[in-house]
Short mmCIF file of C-alpha atoms and ligand atoms in Angstrom, two decimals:
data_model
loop_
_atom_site.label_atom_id
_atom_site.label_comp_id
_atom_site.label_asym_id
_atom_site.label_seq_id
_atom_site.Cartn_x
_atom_site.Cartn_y
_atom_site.Cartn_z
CA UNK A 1 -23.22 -76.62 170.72
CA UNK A 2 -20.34 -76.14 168.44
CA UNK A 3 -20.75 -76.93 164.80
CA UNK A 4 -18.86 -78.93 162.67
CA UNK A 5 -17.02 -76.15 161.04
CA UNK A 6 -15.83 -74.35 163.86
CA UNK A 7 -15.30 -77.85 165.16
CA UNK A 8 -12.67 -78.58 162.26
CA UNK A 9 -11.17 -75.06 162.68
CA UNK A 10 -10.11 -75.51 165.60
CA UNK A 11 -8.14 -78.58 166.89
CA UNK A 12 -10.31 -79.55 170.07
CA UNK A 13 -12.16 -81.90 171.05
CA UNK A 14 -14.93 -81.12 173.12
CA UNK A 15 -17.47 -81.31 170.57
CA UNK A 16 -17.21 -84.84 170.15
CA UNK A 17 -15.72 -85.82 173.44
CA UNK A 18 -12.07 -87.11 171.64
CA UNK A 19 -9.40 -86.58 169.71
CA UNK A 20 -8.46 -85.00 166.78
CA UNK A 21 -4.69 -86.84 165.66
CA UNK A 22 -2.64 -83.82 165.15
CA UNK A 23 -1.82 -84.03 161.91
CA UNK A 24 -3.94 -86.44 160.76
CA UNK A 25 -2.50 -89.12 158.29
CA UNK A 26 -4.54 -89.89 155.25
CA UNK A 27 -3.63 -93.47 156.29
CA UNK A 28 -3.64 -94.96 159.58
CA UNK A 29 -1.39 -98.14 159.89
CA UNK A 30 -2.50 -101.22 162.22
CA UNK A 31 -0.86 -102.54 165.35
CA UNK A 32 -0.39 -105.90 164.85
CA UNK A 33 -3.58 -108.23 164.73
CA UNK A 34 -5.52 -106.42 167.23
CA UNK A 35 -8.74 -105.39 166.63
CA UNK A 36 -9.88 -102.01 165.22
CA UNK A 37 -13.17 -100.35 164.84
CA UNK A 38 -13.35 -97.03 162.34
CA UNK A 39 -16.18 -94.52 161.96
CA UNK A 40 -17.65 -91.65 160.06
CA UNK A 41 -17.90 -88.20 161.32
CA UNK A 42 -17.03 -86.66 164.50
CA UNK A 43 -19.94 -89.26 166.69
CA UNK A 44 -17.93 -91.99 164.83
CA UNK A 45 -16.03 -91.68 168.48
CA UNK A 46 -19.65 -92.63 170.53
CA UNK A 47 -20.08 -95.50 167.89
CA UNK A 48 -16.64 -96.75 168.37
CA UNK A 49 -16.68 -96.92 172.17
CA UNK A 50 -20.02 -99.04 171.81
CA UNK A 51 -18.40 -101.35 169.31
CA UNK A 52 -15.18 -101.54 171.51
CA UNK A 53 -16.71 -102.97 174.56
CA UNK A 54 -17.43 -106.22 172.09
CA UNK A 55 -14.32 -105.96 170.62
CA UNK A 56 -12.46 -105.96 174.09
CA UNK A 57 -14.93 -109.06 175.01
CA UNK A 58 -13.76 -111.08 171.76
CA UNK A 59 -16.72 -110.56 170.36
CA UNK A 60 -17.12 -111.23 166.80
CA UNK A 61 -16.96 -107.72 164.23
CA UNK A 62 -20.42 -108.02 163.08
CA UNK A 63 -21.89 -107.37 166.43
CA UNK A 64 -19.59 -105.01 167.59
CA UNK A 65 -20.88 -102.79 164.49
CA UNK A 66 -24.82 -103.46 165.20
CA UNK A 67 -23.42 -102.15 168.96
CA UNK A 68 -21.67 -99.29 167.26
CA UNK A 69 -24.97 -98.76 164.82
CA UNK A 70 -27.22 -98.82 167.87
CA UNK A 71 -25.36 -96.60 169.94
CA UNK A 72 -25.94 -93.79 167.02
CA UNK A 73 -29.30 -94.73 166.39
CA UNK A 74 -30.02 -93.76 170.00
CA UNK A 75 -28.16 -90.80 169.83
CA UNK A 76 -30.36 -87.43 170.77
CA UNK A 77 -28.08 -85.44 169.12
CA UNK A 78 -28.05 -86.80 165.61
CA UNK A 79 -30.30 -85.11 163.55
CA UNK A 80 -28.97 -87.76 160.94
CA UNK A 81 -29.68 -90.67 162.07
CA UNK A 82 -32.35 -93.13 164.02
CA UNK A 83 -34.65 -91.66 166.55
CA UNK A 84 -33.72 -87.74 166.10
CA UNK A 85 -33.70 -87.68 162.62
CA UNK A 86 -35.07 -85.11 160.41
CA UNK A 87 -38.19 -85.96 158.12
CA UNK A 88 -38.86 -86.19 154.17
CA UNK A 89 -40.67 -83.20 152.88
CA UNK A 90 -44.37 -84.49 153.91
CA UNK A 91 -42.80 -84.57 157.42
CA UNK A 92 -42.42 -87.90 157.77
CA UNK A 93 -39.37 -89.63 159.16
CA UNK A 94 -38.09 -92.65 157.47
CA UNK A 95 -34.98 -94.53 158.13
CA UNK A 96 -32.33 -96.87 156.38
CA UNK A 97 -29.77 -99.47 157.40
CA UNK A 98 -27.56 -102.11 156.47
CA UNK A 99 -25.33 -104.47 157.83
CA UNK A 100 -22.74 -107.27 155.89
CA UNK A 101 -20.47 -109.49 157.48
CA UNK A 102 -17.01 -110.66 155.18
CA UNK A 103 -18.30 -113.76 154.44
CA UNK A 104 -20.90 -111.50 152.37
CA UNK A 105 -24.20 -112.19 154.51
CA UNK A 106 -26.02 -109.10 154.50
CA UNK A 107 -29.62 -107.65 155.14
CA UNK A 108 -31.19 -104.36 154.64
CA UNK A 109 -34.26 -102.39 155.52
CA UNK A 110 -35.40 -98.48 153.57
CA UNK A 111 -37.46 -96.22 154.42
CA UNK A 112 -38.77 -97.86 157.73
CA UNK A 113 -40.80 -96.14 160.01
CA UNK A 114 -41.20 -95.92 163.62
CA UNK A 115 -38.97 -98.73 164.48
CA UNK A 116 -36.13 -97.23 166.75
CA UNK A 117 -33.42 -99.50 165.68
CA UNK A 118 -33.76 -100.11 162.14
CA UNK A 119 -30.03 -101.45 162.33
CA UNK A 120 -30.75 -104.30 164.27
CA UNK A 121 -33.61 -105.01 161.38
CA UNK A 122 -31.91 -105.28 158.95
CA UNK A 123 -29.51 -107.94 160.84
CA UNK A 124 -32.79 -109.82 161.52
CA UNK A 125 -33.54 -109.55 157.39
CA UNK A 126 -30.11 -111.30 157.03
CA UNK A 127 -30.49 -114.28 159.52
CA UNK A 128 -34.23 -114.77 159.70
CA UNK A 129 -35.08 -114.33 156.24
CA UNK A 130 -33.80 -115.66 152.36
CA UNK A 131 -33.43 -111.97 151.46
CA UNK A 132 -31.46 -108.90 151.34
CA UNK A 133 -33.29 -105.91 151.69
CA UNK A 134 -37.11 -105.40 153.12
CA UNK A 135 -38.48 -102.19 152.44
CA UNK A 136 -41.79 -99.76 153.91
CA UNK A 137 -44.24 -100.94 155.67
CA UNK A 138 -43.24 -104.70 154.70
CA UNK A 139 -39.99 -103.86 156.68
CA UNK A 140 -42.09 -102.31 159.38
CA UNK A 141 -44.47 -105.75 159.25
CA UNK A 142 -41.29 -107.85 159.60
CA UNK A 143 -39.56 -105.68 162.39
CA UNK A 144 -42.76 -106.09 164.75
CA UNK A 145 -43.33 -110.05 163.91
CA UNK A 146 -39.20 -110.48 164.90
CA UNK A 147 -40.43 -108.70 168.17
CA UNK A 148 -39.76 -104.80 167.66
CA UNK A 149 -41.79 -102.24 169.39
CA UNK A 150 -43.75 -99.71 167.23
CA UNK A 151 -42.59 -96.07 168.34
CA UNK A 152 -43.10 -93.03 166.87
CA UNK A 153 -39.68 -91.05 166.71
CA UNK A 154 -40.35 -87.72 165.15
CA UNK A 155 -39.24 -85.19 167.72
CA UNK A 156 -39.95 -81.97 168.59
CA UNK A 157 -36.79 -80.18 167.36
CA UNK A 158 -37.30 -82.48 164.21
CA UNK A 159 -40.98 -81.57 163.77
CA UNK A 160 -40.04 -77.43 164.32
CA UNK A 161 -36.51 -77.87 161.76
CA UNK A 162 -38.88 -79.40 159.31
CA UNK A 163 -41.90 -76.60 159.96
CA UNK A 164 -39.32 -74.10 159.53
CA UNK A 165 -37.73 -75.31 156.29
CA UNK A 166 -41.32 -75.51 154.98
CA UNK A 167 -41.23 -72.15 154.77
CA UNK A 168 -38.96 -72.28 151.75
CA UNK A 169 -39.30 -76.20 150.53
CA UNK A 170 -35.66 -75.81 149.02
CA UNK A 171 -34.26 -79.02 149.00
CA UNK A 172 -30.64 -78.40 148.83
CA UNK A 173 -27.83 -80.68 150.12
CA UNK A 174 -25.56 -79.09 152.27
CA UNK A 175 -21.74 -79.95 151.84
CA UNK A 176 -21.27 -80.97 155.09
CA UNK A 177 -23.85 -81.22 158.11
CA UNK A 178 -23.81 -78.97 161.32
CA UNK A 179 -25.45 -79.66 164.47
CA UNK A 180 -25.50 -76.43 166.12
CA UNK A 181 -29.23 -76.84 167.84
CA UNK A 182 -30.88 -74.25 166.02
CA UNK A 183 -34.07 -75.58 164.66
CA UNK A 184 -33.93 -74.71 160.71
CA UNK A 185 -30.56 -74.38 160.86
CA UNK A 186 -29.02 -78.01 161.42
CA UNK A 187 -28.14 -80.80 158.62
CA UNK A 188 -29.39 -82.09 156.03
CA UNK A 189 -27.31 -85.26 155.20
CA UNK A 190 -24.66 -87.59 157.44
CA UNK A 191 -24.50 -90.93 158.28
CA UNK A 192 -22.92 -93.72 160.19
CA UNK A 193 -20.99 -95.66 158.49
CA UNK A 194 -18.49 -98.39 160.79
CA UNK A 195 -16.32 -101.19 160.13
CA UNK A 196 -14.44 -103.24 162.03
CA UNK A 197 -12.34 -105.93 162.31
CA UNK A 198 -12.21 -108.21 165.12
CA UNK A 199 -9.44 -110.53 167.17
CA UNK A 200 -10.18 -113.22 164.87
CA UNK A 201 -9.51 -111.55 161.93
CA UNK A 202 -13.20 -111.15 161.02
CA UNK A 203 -14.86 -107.67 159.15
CA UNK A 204 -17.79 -106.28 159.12
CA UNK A 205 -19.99 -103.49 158.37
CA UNK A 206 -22.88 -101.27 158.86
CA UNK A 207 -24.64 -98.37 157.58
CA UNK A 208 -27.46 -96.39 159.52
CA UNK A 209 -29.55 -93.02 158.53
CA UNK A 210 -32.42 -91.16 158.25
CA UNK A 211 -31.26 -90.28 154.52
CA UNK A 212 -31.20 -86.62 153.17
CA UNK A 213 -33.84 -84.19 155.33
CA UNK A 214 -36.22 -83.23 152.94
CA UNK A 215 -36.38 -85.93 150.60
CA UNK A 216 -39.01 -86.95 148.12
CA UNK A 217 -41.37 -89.20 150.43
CA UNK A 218 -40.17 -93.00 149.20
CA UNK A 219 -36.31 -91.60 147.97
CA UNK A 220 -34.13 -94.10 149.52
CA UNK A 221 -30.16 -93.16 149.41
CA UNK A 222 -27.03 -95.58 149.68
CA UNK A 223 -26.87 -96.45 152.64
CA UNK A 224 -29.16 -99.87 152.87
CA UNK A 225 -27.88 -100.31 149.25
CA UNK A 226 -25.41 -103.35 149.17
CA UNK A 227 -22.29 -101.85 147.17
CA UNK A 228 -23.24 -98.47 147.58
CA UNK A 229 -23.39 -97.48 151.15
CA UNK A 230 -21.68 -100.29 152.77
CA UNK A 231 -19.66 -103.20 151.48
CA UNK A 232 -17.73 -106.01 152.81
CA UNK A 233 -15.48 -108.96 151.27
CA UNK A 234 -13.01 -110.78 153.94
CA UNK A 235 -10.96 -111.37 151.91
CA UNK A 236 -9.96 -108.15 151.09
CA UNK A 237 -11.77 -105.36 152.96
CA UNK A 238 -14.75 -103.33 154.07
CA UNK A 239 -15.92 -100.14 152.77
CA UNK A 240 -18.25 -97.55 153.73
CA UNK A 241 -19.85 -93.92 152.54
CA UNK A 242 -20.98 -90.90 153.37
CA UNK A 243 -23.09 -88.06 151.90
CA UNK A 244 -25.19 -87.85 148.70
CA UNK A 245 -26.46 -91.13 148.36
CA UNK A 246 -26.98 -90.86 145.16
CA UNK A 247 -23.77 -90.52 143.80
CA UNK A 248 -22.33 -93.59 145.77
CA UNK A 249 -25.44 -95.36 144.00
CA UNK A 250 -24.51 -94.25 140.44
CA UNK A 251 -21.00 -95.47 140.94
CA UNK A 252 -22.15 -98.78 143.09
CA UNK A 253 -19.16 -96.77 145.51
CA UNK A 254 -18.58 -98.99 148.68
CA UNK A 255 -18.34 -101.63 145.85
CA UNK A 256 -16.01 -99.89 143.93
CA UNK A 257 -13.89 -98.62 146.64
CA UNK A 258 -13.24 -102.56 148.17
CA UNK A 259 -12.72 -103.95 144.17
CA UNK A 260 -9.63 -101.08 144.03
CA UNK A 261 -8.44 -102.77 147.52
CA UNK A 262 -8.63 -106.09 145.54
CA UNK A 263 -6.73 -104.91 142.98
CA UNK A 264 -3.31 -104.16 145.50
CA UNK A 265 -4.57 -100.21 146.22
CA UNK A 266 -4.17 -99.02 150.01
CA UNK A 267 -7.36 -98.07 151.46
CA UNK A 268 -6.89 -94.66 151.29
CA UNK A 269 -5.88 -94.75 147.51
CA UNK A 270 -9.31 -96.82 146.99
CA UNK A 271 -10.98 -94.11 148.26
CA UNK A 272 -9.49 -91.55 147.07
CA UNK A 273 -9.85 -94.09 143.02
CA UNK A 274 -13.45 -94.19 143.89
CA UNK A 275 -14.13 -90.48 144.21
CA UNK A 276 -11.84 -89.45 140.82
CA UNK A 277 -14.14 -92.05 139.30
CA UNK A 278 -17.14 -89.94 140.48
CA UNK A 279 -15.38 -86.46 139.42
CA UNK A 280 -14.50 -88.27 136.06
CA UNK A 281 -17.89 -89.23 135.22
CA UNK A 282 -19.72 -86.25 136.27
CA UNK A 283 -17.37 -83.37 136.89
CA UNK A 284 -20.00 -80.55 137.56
CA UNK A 285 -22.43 -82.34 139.45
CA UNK A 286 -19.48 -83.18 141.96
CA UNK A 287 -18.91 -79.98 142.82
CA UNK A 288 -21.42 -78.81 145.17
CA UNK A 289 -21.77 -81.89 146.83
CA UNK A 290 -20.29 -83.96 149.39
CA UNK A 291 -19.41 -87.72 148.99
CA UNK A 292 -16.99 -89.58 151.64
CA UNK A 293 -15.58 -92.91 151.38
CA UNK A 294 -14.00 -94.99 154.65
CA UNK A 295 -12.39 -98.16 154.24
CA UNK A 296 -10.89 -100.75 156.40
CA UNK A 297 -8.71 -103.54 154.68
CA UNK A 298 -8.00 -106.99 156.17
CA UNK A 299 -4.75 -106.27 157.54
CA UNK A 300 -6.40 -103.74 159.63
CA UNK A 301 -4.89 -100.45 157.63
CA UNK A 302 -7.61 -97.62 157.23
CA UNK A 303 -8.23 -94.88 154.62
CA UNK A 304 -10.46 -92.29 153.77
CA UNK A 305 -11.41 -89.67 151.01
CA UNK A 306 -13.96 -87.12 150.28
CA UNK A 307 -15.49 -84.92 147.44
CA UNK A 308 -15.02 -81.55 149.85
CA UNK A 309 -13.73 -80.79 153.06
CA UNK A 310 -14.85 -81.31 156.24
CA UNK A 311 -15.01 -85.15 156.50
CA UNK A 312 -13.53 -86.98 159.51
CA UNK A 313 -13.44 -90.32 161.18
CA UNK A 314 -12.83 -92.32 163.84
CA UNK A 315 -10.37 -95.25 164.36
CA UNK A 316 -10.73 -96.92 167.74
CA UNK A 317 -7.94 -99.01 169.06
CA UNK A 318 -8.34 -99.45 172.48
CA UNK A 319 -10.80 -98.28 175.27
CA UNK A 320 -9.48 -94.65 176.54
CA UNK A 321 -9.66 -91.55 174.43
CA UNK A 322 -6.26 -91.47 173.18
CA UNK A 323 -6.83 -94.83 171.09
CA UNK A 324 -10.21 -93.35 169.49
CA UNK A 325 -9.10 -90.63 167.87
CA UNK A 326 -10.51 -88.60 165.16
CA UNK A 327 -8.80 -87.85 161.72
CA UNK A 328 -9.24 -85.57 158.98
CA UNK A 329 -9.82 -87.07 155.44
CA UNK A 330 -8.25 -85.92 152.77
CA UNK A 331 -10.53 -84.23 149.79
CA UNK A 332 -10.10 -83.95 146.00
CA UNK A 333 -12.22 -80.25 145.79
CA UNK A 334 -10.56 -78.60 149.39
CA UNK A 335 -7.65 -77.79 150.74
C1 SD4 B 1 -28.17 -90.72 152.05
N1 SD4 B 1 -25.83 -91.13 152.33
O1 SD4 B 1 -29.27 -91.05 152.42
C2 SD4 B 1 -27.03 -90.78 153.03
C3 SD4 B 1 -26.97 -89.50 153.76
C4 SD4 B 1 -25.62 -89.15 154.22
O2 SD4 B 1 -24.09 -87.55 154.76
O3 SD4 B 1 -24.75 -89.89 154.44
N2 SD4 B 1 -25.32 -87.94 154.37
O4 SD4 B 1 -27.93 -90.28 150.93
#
């Protein structure tokens, strides 16, 4: 399998089955009112295609992302995220999600275990319930009384990646993740992070991980945090992040990055506000790690920026390859 770096060095697109826009524009400008689904990374392009097919339908943005979130969540690829994930430190696997809709519903779930689709969850925790965010093994308690099936998801790669790093215990983000199937070799941090907005005019979000590998048992990053990992407000735009969670919790980031889109800032700008804000505040601690912002705004326009290299998304506009296409963000520490 190719790995993300020699994936970005190069400008093909067999590793994640689409395309990488040739010179890839900070900004990607809407066509029209038609609908538009954006992703992180490079299987931002698998999430997409799910979330198109209820996008084509007229189907509202809010399940197209669960669709999108699902399709990742099943992914056996993704050491980052639902069922192939890679454990906390005591070898456990525990997962987060979140989903918001622009009208600012929103539910949650951290650190749930054995539930293969804790995206789905957490939209349960947001129609079924008067809260936000369920959490352990009261989000586990939920999941199976709305009808989920127990399973345990730890796999064998996952098990062997986590045996291996054992053998140092160095917990120790890695700028960007790599998935190049060697056991004790692969990633330590990404996430899916997808917006979209649909025929209607409608946004939505959702985030979905199995957090940093190695984690403290009970750490829970950004990503089922409301204004950290995923935001939404219709009537301005959606916003979404990627990498150390904590970071985008310290500076409440999808928050921050849709509140810069309020105030008249593109959504690449908002990004790109949101990470100087970071770098501002705590200027060495930025360095060595990576934090990614996506945004969509209501008009459909779509922006990105990162801490480092190496971040890219997807923006899906239509159902063949050439209209999901993946694009390089631009970063405040690279190139
Ligand atoms: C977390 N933000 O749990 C997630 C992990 C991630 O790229 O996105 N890594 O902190």
């Amino acid at each position: 399998m190719t790995t993300r770096r020699t994936f970005l060095g190069t400008t093909l697109l067999a590793a994640a089955g689409g395309t990488l826009a040739a010179k890839a524009p900070s900004e990607v400008r809407p066509r029209g009112n038609a609908p538009r689904v954006v992703s992180t990374w490079d299987f931002g392009i698998g999430a997409n295609a799910a979330a198109w097919k209820t996008l084509a339908a007229q189907g509202s943005a809010l399940d197209a992302v669960e669709a999108g979130a699902r399709w990742a969540e099943a992914d056996l690829c993704n050491s980052t995220v639902g069922r192939c994930g890679y454990p906390d430190r005591d070898g456990v696997l525990t997962l987060d999600a979140s989903i918001m809709d622009g009208d600012g519903r929103c539910g949650a779930v951290a650190a749930i275990e054995d539930i293969a689709h804790p995206i789905s969850v957490a939209r349960k925790v947001m129609e079924a319930t008067p809260h936000v965010l369920l959490v352990g093994q009261g989000a586990q308690d939920f999941a199976i009384s709305q009808g989920f099936k127990k399973t345990p998801l730890l796999t064998d790669d996952a098990r062997k990646a986590w045996q291996e790093w054992r053998k140092t215990s160095n917990y120790a983000p890695r700028v960007n993740a790599e998935r190049d199937g060697k056991p004790g070799d692969k990633s330590n941090h990404d996430t899916l992070g997808i917006l979209a907005i649909d025929a209607h005019g409608r946004l939505a979000g959702a985030c979905t991980t199995s957090g940093m590998a190695w984690k403290l048992r009970g750490r829970v990053g950004d990503s089922p945090i409301v204004g950290a990992g995923l935001y939404v407000d219709g009537d301005v735009g959606a916003a979404t992040a990627s990498g150390v969670g904590e970071e985008m919790i310290r500076s409440a980031g999808a928050f921050l990055v849709v509140e810069f889109m309020r105030q008249g800032k593109s959504p690449a700008a908002a990004c790109r506000a949101a990470i100087d804000r970071i770098v501002a505040k705590r200027p060495q601690a930025s360095k060595g790690v990576q934090v990614c912002f996506l945004a969509l705004n209501k008009l459909g326009e779509v922006g990105a920026c990162a801490l480092q290299d190496g971040f890219v998304y997807a923006v899906c506009d239509g159902a063949d390859a050439e209209s999901n296409v993946l694009t390089k963000s631009t970063s405040v520490y690279g190139a």
